[in-house]
GROMACS .gro file of C-alpha atoms in nm:
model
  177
    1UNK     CA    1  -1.380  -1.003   2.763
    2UNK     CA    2  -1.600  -0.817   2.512
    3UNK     CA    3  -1.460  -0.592   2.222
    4UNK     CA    4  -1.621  -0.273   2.157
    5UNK     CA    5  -1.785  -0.308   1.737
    6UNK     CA    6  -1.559  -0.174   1.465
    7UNK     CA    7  -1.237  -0.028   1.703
    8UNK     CA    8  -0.904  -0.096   1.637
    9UNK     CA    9  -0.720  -0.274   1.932
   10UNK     CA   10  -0.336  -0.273   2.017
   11UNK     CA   11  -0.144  -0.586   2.199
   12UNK     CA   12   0.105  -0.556   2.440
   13UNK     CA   13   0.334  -0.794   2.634
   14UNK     CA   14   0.418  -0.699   2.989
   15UNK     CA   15   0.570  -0.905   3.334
   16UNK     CA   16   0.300  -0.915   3.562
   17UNK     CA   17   0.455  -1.024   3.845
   18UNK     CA   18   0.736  -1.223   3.717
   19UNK     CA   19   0.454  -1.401   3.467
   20UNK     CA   20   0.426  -1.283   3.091
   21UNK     CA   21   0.121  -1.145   3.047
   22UNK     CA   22  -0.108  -0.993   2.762
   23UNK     CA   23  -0.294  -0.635   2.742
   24UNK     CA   24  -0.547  -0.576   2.476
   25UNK     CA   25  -0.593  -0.150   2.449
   26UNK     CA   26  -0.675   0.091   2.215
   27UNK     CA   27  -0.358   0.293   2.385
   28UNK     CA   28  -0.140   0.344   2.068
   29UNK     CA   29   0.218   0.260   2.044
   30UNK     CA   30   0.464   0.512   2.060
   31UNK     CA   31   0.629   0.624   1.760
   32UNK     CA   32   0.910   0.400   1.694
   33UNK     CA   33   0.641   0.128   1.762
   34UNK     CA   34   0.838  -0.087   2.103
   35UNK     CA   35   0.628   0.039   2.349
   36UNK     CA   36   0.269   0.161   2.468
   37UNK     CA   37   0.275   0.526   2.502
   38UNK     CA   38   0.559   0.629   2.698
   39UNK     CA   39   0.533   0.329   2.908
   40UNK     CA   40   0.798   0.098   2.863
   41UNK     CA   41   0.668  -0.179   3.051
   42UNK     CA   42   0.399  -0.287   2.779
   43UNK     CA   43   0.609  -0.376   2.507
   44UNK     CA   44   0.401  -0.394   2.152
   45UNK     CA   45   0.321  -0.686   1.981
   46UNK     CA   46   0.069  -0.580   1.719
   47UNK     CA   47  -0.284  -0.474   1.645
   48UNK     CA   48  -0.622  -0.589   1.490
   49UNK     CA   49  -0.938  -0.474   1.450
   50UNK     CA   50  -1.291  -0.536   1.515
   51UNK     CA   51  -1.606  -0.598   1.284
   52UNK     CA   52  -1.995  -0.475   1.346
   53UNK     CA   53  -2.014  -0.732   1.577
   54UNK     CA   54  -1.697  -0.710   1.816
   55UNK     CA   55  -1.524  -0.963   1.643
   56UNK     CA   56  -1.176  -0.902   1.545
   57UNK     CA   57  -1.124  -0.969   1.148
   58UNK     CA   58  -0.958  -1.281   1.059
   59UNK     CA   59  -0.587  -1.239   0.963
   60UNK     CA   60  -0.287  -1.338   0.932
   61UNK     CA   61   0.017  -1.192   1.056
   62UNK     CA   62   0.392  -1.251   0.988
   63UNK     CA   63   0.679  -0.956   1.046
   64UNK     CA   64   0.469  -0.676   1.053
   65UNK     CA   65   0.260  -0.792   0.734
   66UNK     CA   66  -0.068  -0.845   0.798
   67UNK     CA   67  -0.288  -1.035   0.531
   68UNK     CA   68  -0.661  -1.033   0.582
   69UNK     CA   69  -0.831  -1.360   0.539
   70UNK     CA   70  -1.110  -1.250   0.241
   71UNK     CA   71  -1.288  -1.583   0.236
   72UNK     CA   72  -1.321  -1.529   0.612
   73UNK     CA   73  -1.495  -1.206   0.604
   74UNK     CA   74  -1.817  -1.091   0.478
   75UNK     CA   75  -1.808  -0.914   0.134
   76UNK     CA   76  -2.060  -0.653   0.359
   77UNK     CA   77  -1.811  -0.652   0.625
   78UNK     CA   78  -1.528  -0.348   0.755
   79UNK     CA   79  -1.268  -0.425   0.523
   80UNK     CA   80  -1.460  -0.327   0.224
   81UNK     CA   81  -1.385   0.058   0.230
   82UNK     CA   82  -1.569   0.189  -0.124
   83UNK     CA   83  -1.858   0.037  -0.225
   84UNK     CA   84  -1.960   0.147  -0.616
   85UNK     CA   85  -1.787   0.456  -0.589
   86UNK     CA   86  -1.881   0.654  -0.933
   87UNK     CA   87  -1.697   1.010  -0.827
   88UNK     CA   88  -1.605   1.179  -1.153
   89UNK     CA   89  -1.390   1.403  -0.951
   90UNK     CA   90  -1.128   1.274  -0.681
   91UNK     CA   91  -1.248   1.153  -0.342
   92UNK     CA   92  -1.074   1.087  -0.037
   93UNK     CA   93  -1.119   0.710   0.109
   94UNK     CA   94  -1.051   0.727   0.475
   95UNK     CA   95  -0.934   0.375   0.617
   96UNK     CA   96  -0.903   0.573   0.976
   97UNK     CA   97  -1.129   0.342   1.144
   98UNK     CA   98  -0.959  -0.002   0.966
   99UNK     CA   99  -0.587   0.049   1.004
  100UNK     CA  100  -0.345   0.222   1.259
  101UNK     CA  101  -0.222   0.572   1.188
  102UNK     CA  102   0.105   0.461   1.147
  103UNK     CA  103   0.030   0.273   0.819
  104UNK     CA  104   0.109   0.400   0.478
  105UNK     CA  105   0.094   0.121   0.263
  106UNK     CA  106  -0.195  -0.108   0.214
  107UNK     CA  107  -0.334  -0.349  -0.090
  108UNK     CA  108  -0.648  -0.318  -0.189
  109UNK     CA  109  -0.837  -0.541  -0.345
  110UNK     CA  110  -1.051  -0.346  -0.651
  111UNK     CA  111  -1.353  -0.446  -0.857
  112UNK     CA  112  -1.433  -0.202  -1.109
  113UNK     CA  113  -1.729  -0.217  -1.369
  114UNK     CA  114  -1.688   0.077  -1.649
  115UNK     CA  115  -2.051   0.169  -1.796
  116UNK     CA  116  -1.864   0.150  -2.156
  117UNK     CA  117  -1.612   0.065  -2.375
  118UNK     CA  118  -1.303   0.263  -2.234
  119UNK     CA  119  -1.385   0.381  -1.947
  120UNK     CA  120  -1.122   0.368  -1.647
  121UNK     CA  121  -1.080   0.440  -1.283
  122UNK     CA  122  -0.771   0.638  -1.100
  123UNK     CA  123  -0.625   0.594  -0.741
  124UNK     CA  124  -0.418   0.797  -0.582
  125UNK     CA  125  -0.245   0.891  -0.215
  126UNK     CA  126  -0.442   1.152  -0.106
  127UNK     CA  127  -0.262   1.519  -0.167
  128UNK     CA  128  -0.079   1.430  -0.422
  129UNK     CA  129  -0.098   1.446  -0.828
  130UNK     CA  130   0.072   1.093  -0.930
  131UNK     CA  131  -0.217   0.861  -1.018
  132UNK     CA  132  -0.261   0.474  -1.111
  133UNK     CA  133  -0.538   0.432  -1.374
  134UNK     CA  134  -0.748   0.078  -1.405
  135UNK     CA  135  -0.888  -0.010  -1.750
  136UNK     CA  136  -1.145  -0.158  -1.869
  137UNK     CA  137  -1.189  -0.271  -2.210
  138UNK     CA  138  -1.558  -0.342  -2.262
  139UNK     CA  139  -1.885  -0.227  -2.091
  140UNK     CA  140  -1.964  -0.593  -1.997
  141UNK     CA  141  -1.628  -0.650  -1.857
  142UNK     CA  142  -1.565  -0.652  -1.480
  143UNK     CA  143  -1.196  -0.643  -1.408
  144UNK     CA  144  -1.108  -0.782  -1.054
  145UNK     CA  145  -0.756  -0.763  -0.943
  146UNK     CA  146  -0.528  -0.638  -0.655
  147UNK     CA  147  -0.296  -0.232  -0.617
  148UNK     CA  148  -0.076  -0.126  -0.404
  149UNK     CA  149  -0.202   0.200  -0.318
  150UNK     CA  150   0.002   0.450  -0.062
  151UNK     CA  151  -0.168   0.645   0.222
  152UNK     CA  152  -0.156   1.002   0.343
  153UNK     CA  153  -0.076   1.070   0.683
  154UNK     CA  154  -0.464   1.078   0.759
  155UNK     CA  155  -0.431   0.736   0.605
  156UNK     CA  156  -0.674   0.827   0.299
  157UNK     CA  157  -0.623   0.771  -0.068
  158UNK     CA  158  -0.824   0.908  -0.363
  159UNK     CA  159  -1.025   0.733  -0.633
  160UNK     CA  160  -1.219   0.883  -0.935
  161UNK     CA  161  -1.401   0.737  -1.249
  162UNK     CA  162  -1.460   0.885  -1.586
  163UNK     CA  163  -1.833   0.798  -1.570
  164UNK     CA  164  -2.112   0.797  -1.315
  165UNK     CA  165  -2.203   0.541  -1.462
  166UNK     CA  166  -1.895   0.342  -1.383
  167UNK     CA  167  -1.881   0.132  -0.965
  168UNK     CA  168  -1.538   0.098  -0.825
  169UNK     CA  169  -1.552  -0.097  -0.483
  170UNK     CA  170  -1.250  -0.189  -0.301
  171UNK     CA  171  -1.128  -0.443   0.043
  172UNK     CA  172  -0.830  -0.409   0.224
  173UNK     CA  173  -0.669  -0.704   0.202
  174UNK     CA  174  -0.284  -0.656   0.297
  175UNK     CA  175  -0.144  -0.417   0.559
  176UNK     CA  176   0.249  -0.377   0.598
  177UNK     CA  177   0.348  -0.186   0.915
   0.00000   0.00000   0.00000
């Protein structure tokens, strides 16, 4: 069937009939994550997501850690969640429409261009006062690497820079559940 653009979808496992079958929903599991709702007959199996295009984003998935294939998606495409972000003050990032609302931790992937010698970007979970802060040594220097960043429960996180001058942009690349 088709997949609505950019929704997140949940798998389930159920007998239909004696024969295993497979539901695809945007029903979320319930909160110790076994079953759909309060329906124990669709047992979960796991969840993706969908680009611009209803096409779910390449991944991989082992043990509840999902690892997005990069080379397989579009720089343009839904995993990039900050695009040359130059907030002096902190922001709140919302990956809402990207990961489940049971997710906390995530690894993003960062590229950050300072405007000058010095200059450095902060992220943080959202609500909180505990920063990580990204150098960069040189105005010509890009520095590409990946965080481990926490999310709030309204699975944001905040980012500033110390110049408008300065572009942060960051993909999701890893999702633990």
């Amino acid at each position: 069937g088709n997949l609505a653009n950019s929704t997140l979808y949940y798998v389930y496992a159920y007998n239909n009939a004696g024969v295993l079958d497979f539901q695809i929903a945007t029903d979320v599991p319930n909160a110790n994550l076994r079953f759909k709702n309060a329906s124990s007959q669709y047992v979960y199996l796991g969840w993706f997501v969908t680009d611009s295009a209803g096409a779910p984003l390449p991944f991989i998935m082992r043990n509840g850690h999902y690892r997005f294939v990069f080379s397989g998606i579009d720089s343009t495409g839904a995993h990039r969640v900050l695009s040359g972000g130059n907030q002096t003050s902190f922001t709140a990032v919302s990956l809402a429409s990207l990961v489940p609302s049971h997710i906390r931790l995530v690894r993003l992937y960062i590229e950050f261009l300072g405007g000058a010698t010095g200059r450095a970007a902060y992220l943080r979970t959202t609500g909180t006062s505990t920063f990580n802060r990204i150098f960069t040594a040189q105005s010509t220097d890009a520095l590409n690497f990946e965080t481990a960043i926490e999310l709030n429960s309204s699975r944001q996180f905040d980012y500033k820079v110390t110049n408008a001058g300065d572009s942060l942009t960051t993909y999701v690349t890893e999702v633990n559940e």
